[in-house]
PDB file of C-alpha atoms and ligand atoms in Angstrom:
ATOM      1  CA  UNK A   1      12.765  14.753  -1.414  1.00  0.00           C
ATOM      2  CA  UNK A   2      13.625  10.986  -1.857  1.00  0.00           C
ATOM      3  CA  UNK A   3      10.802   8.476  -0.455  1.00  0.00           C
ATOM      4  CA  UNK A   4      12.122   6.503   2.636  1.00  0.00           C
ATOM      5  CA  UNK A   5       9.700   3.866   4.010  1.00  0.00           C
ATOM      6  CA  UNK A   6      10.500   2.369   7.741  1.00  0.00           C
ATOM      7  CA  UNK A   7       9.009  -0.992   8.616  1.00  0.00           C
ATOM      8  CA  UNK A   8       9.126  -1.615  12.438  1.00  0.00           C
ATOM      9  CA  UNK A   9       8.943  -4.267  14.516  1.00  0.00           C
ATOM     10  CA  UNK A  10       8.524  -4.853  18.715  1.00  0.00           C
ATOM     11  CA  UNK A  11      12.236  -4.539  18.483  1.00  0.00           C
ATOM     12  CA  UNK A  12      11.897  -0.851  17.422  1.00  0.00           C
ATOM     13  CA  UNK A  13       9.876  -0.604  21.095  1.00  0.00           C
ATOM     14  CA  UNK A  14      12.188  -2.562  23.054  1.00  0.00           C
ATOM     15  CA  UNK A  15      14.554  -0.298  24.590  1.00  0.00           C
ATOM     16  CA  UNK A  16      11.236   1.575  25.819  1.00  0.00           C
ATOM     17  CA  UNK A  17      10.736  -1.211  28.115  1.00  0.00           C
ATOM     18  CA  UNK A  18       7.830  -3.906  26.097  1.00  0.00           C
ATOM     19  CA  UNK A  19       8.839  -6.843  25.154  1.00  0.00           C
ATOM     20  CA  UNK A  20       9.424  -8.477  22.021  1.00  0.00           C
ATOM     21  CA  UNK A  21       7.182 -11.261  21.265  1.00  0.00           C
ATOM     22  CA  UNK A  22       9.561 -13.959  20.185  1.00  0.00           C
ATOM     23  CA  UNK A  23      12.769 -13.592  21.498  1.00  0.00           C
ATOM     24  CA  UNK A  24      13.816 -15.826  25.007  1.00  0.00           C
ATOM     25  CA  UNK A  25      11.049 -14.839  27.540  1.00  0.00           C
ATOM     26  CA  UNK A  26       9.030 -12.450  24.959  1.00  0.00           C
ATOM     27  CA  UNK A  27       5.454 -12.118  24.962  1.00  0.00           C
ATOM     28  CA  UNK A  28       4.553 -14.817  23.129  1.00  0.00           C
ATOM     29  CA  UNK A  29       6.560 -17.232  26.104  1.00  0.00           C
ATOM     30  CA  UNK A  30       4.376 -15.954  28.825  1.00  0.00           C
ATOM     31  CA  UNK A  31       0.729 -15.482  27.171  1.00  0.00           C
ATOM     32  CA  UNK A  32      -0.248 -18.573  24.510  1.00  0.00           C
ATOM     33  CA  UNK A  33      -0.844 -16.928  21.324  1.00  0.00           C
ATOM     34  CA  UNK A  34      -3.686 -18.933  20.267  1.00  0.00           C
ATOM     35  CA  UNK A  35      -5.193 -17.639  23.346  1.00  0.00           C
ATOM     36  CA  UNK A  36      -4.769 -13.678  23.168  1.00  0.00           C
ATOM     37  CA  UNK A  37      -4.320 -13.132  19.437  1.00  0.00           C
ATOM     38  CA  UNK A  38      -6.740 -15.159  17.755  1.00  0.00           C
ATOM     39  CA  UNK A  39     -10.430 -14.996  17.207  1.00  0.00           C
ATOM     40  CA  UNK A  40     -11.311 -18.195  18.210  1.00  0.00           C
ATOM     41  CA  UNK A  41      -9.108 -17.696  21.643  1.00  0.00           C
ATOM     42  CA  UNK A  42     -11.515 -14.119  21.803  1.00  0.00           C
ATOM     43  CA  UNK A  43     -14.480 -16.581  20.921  1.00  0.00           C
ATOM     44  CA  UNK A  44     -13.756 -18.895  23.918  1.00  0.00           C
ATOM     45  CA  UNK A  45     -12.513 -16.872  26.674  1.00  0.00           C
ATOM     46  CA  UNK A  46     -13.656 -12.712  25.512  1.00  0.00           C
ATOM     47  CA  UNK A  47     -13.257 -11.592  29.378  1.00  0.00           C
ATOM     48  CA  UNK A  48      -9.160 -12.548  29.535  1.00  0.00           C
ATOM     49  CA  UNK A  49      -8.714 -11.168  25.943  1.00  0.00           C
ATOM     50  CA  UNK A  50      -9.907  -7.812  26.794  1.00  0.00           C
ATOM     51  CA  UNK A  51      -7.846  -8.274  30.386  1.00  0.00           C
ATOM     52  CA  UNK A  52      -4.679  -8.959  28.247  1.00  0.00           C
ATOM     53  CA  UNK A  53      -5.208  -5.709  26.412  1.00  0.00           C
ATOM     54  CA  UNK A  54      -5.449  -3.950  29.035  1.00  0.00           C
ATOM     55  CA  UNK A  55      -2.989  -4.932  30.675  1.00  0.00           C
ATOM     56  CA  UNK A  56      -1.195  -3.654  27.582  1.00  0.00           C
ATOM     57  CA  UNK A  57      -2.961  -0.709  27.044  1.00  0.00           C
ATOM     58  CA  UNK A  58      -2.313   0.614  30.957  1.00  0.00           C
ATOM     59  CA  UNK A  59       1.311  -0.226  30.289  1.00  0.00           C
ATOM     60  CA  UNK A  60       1.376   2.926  27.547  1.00  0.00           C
ATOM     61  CA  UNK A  61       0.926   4.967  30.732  1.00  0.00           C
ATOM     62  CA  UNK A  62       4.020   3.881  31.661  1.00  0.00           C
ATOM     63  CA  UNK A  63       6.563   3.942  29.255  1.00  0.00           C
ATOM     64  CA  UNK A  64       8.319   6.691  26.565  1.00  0.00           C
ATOM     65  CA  UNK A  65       9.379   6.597  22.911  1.00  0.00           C
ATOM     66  CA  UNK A  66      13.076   5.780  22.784  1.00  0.00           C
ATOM     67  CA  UNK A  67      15.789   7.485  20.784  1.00  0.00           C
ATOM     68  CA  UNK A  68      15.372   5.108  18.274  1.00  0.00           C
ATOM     69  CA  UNK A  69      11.257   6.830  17.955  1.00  0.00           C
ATOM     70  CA  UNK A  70      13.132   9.992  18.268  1.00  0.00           C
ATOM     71  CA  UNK A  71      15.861   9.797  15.986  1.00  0.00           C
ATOM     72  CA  UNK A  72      13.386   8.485  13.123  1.00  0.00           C
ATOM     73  CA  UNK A  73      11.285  11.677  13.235  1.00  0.00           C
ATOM     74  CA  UNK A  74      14.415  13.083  12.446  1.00  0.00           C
ATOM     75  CA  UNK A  75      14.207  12.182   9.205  1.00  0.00           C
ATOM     76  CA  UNK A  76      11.863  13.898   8.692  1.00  0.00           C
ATOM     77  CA  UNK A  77      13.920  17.001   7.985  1.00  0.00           C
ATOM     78  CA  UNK A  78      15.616  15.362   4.653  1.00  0.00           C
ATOM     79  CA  UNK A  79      12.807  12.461   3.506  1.00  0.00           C
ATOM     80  CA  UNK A  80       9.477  12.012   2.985  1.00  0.00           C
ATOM     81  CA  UNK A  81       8.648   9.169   5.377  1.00  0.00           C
ATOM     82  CA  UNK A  82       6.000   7.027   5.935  1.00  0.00           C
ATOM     83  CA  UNK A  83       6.388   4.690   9.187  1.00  0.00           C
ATOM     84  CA  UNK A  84       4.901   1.297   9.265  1.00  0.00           C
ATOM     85  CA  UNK A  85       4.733  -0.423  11.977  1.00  0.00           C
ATOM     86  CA  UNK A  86       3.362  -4.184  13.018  1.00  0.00           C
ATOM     87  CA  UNK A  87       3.190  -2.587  16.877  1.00  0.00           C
ATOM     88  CA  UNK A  88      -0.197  -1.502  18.652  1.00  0.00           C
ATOM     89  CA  UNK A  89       1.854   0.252  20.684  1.00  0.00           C
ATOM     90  CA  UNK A  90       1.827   4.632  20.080  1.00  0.00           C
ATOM     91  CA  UNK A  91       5.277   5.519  20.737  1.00  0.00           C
ATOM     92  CA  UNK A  92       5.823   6.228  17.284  1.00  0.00           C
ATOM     93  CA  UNK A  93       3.124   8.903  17.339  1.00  0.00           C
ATOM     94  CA  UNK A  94       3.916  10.205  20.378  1.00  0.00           C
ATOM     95  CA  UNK A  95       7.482  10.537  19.480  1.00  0.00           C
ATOM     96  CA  UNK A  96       6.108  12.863  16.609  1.00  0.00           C
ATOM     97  CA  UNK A  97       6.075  10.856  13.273  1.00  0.00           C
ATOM     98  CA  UNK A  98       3.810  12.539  11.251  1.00  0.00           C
ATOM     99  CA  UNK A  99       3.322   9.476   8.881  1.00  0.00           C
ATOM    100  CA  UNK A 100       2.255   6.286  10.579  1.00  0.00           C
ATOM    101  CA  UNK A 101       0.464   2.970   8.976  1.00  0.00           C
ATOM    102  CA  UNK A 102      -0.403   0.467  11.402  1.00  0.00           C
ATOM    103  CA  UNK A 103      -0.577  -3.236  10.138  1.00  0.00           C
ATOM    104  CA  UNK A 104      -1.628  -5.135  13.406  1.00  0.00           C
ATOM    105  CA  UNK A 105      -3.990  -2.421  15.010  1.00  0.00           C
ATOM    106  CA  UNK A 106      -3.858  -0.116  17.510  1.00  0.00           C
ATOM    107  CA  UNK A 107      -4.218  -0.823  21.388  1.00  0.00           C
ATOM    108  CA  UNK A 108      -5.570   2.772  22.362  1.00  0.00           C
ATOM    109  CA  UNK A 109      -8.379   1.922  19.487  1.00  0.00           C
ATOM    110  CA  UNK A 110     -11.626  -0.690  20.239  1.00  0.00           C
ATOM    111  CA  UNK A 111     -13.846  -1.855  17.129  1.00  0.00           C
ATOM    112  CA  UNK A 112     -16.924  -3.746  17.110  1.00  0.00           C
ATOM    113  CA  UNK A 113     -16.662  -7.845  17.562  1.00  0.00           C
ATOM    114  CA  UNK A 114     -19.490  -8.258  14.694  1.00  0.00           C
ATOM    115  CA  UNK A 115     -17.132  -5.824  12.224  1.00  0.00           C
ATOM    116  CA  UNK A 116     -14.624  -5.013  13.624  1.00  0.00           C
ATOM    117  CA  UNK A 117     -12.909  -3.030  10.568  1.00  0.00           C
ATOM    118  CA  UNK A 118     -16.074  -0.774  10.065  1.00  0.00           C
ATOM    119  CA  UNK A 119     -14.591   2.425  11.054  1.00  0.00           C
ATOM    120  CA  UNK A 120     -18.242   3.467  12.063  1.00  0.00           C
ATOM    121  CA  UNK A 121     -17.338   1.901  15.329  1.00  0.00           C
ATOM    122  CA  UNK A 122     -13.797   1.853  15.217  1.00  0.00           C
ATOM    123  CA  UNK A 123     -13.371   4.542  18.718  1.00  0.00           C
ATOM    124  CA  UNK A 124     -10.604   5.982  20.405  1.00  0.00           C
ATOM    125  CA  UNK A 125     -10.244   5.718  23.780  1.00  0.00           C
ATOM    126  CA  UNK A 126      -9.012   8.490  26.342  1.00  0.00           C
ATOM    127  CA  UNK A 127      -6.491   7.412  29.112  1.00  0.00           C
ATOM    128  CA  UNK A 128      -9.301   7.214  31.561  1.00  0.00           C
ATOM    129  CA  UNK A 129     -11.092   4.670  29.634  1.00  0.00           C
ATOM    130  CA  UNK A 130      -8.278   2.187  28.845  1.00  0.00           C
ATOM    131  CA  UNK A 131      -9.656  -0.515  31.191  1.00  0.00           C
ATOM    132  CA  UNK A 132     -12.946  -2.012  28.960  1.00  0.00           C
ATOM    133  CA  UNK A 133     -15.307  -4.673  30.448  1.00  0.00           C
ATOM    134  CA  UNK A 134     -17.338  -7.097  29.542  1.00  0.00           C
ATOM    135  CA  UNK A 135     -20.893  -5.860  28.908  1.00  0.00           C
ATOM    136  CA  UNK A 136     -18.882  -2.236  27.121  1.00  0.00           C
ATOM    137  CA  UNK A 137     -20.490  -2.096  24.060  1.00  0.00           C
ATOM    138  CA  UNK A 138     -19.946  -0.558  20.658  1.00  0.00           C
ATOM    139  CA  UNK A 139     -22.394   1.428  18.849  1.00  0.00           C
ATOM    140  CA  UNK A 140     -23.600  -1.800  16.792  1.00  0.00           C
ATOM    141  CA  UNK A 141     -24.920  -2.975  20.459  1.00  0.00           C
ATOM    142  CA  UNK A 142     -21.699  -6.002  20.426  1.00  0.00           C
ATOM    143  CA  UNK A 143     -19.301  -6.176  22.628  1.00  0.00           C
ATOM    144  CA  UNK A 144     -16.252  -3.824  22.323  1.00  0.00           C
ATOM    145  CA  UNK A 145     -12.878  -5.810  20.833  1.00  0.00           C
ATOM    146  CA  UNK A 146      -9.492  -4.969  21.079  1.00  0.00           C
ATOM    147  CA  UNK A 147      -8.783  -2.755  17.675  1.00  0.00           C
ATOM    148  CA  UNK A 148      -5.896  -5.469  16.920  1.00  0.00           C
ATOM    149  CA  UNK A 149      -5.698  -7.761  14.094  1.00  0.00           C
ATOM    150  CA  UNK A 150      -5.312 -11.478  15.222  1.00  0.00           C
ATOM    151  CA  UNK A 151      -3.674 -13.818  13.518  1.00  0.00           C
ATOM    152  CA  UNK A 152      -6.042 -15.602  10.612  1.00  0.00           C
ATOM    153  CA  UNK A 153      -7.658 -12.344  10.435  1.00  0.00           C
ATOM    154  CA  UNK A 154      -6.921  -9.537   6.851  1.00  0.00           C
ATOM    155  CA  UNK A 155      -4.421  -7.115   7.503  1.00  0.00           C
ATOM    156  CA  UNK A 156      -7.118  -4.688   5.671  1.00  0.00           C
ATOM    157  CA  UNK A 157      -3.718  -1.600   5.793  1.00  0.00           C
ATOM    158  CA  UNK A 158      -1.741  -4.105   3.780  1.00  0.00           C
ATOM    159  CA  UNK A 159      -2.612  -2.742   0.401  1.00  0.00           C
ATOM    160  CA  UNK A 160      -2.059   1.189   1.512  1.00  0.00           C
ATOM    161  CA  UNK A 161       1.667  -0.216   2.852  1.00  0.00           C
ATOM    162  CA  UNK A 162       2.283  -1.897  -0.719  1.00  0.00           C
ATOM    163  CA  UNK A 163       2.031   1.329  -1.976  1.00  0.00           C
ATOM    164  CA  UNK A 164       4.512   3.139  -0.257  1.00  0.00           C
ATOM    165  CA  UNK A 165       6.937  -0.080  -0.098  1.00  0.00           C
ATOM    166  CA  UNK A 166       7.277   0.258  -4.243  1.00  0.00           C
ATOM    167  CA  UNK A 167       7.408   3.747  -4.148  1.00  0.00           C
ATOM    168  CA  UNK A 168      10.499   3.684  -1.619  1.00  0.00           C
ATOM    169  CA  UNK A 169      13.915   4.953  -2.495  1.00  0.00           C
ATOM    170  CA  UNK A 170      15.158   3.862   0.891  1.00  0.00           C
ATOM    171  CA  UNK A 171      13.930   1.041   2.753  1.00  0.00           C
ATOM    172  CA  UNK A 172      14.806   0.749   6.214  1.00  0.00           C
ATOM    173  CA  UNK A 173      13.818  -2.658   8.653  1.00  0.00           C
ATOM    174  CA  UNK A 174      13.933  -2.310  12.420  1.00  0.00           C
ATOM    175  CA  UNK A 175      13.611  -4.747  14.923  1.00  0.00           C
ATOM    176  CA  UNK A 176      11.330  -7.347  13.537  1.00  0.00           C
ATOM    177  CA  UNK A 177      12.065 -11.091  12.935  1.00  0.00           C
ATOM    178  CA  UNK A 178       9.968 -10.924   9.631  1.00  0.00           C
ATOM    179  CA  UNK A 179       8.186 -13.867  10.880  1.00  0.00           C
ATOM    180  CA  UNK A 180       4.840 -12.436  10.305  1.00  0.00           C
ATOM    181  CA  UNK A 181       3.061 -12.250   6.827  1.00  0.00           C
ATOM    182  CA  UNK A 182       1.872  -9.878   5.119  1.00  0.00           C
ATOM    183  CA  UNK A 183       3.969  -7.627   6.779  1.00  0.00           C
ATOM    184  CA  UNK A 184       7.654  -9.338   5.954  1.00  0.00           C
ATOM    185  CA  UNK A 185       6.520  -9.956   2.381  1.00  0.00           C
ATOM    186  CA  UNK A 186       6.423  -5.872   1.914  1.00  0.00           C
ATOM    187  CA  UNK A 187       9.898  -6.273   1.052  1.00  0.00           C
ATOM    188  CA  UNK A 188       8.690  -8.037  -2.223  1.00  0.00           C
ATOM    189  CA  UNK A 189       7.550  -4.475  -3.533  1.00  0.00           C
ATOM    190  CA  UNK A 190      10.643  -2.925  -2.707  1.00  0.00           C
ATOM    191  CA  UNK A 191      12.244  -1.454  -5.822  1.00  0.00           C
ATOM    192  CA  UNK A 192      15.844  -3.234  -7.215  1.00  0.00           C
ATOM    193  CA  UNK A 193      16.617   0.131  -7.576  1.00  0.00           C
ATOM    194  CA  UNK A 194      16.170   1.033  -3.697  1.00  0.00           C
ATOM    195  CA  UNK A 195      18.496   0.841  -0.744  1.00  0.00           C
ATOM    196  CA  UNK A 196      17.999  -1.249   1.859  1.00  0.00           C
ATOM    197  CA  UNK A 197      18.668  -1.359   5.338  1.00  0.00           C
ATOM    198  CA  UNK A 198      17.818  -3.519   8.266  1.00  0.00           C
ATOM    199  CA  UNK A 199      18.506  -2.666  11.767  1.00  0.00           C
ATOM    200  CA  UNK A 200      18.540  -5.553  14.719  1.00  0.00           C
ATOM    201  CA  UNK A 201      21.301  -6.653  17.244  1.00  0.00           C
ATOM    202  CA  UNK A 202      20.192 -10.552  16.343  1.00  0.00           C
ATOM    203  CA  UNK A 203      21.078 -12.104  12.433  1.00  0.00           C
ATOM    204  CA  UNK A 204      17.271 -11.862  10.624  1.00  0.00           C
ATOM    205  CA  UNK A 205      17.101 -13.930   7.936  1.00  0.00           C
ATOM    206  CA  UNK A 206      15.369 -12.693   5.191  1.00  0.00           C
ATOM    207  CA  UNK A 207      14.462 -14.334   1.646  1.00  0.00           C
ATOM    208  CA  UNK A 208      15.430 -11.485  -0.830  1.00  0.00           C
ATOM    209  CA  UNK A 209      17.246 -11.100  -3.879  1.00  0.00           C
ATOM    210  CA  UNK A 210      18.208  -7.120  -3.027  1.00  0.00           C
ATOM    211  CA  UNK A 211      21.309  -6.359  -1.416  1.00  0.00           C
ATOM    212  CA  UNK A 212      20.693  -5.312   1.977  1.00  0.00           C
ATOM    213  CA  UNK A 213      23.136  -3.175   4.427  1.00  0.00           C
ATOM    214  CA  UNK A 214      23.142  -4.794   8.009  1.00  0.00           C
ATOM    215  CA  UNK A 215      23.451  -2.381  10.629  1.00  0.00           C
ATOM    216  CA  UNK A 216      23.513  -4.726  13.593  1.00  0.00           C
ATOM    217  CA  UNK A 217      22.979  -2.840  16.633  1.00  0.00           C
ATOM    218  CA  UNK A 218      19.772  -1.811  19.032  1.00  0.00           C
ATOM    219  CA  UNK A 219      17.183   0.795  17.819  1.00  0.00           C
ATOM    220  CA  UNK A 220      18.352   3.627  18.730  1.00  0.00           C
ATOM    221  CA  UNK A 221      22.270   3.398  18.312  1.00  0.00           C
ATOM    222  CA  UNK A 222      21.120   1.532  14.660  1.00  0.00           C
ATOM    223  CA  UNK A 223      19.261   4.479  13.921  1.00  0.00           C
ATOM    224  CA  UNK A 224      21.810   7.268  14.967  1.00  0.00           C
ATOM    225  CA  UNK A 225      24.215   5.252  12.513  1.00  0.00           C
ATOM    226  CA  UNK A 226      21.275   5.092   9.750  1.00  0.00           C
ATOM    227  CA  UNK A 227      21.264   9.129  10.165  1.00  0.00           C
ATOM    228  CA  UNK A 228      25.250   9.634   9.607  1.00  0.00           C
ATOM    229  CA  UNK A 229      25.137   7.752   6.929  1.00  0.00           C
ATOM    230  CA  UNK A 230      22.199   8.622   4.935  1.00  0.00           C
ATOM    231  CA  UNK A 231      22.601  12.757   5.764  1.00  0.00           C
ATOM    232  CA  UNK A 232      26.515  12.649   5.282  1.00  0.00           C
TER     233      UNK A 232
HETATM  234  P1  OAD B 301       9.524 -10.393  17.169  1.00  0.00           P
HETATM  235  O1  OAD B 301       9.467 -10.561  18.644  1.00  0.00           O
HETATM  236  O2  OAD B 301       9.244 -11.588  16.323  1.00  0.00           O
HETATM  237  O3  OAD B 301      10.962  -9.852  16.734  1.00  0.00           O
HETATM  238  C1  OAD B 301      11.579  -8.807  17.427  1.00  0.00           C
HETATM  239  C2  OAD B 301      12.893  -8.450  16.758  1.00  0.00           C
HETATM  240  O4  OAD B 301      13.409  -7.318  17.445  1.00  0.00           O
HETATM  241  C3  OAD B 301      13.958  -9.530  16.794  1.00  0.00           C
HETATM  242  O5  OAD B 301      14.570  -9.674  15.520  1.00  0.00           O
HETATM  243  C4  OAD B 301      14.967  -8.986  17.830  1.00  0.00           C
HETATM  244  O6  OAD B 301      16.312  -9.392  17.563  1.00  0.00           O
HETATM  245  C5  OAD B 301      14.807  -7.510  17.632  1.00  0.00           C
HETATM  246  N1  OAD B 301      15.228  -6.665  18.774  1.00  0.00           N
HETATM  247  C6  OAD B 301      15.315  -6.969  20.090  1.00  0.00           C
HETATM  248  N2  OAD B 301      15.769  -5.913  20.802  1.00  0.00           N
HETATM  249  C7  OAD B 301      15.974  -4.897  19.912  1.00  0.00           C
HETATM  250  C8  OAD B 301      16.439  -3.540  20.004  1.00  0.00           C
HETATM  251  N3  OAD B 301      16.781  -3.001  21.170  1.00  0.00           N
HETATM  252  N4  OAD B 301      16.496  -2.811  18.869  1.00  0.00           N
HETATM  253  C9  OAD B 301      16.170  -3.337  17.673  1.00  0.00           C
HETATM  254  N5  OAD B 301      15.744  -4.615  17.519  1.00  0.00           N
HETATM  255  C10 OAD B 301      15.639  -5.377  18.616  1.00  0.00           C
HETATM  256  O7  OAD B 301       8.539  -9.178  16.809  1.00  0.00           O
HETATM  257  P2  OAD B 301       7.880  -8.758  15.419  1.00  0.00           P
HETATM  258  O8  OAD B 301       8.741  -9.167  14.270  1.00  0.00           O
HETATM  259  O9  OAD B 301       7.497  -7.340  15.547  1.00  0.00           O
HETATM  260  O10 OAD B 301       1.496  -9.480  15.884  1.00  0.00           O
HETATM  261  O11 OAD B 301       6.567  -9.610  15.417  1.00  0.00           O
HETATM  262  C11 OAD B 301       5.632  -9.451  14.394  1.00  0.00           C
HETATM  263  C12 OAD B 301       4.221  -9.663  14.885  1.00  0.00           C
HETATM  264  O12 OAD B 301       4.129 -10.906  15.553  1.00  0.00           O
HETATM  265  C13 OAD B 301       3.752  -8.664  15.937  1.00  0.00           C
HETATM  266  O13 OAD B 301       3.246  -7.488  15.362  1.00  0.00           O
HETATM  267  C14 OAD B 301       2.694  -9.406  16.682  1.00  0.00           C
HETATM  268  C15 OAD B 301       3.398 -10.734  16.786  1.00  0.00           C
HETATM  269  O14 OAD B 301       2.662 -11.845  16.957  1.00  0.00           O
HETATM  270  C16 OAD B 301       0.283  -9.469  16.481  1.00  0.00           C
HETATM  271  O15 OAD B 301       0.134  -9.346  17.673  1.00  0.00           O
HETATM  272  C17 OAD B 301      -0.864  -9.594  15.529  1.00  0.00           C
END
């Protein structure tokens, strides 16, 4: 079976009801970055950091994987495919991909805020426990972080994702401005000898020499068209 690699974006999540972070009234509009994604805003203000994420967190109660999450898995019947994915979000998981690399973290996960990349104290947490407080502590005795890398911080799955990028026969991008590095500079690795596709309703511009087929619609009607024509 050919190799296809899928790297998502908070587009992929859209239609499931989050926002994006950088389109008109996304995220990023509401909640200053500096202050919710960054260690020093954790450093300053550690109470409305872990109140942001958990305000994110509880909202995983309430929404579904779309039929864009759905129609990926899919795939899985003709490919071998690895998913990777800049959201925290699970709706790729829960939508049944088998193969998922995070690149940003995971918002059901909480690390340690002296290392937070040991997976010692990397923990999992059950619905029930989704809203963490000050004073929750990790097994290292600090206090419990959001599992989510901030910006400034290593992407520590980056080097796993390289992997899979150059070994890619097909390379399909979905809903992601490719704003973010490391993550938009995976398509570097991609092979000359791989096809490419990139799925968004906006124009992305991307720096690349390969030849790329636009499909530009939503997730999951990009994704239904990404089916016919790869399983003709
Ligand atoms: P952005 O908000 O930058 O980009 C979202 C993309 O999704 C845009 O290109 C939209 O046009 C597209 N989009 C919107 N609706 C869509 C739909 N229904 N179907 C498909 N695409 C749609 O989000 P990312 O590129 O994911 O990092 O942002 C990358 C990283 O920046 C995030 O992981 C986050 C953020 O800061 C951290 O939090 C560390």
């Amino acid at each position: 079976m050919k190799n296809l690699v899928v790297l998502s974006g908070a587009g992929m999540s859209a239609e499931s009801g989050i926002s994006t972070f950088r389109d008109a009234g996304g995220l990023w509009d509401t909640y200053p970055v500096e202050q919710v994604a960054t260690p020093e805003g954790y450093k300053r203000d550690p109470a409305l950091v872990i109140r942001f994420y958990n305000e994110r967190r509880k909202q995983l109660l309430d929404v579904k994987p779309n039929g864009g999450h759905e129609l990926l898995t899919k795939l899985e019947k003709h490919f071998n495919v690895t998913v990777i994915t800049q959201n925290v979000d699970n709706l790729h998981e829960r939508a049944g991909s088998t193969h998922v690399i995070h690149l940003h973290g995971e918002l059901t996960k909480v690390c340690s805020s002296k290392d937070p990349y040991n997976p010692h104290y990397i923990k999992e947490l059950k619905p029930e426990e989704y809203d963490v407080e000050l004073g929750d502590l990790a097994a290292d005795g600090s206090q419990l972080r959001p599992f989510i890398v901030w910006f400034g911080e290593a992407v520590p799955q980056i080097e796993t994702a390289i992997q899979f990028v150059s070994k890619a026969d097909i390379f399909v991008i979905i809903g992601t401005s490719m704003n973010v590095y490391p993550a938009a500079g995976l398509l570097n690795y991609v092979s000359r000898e791989a096809d490419v596709w990139l799925i968004d309703p906006k124009e992305v511009r991307v720096d690349s020499f390969l030849k790329i087929n636009i499909i530009r619609k939503g997730a999951s009607e990009g994704i239904a068209e990404l089916l016919l024509r790869l399983c003709k």
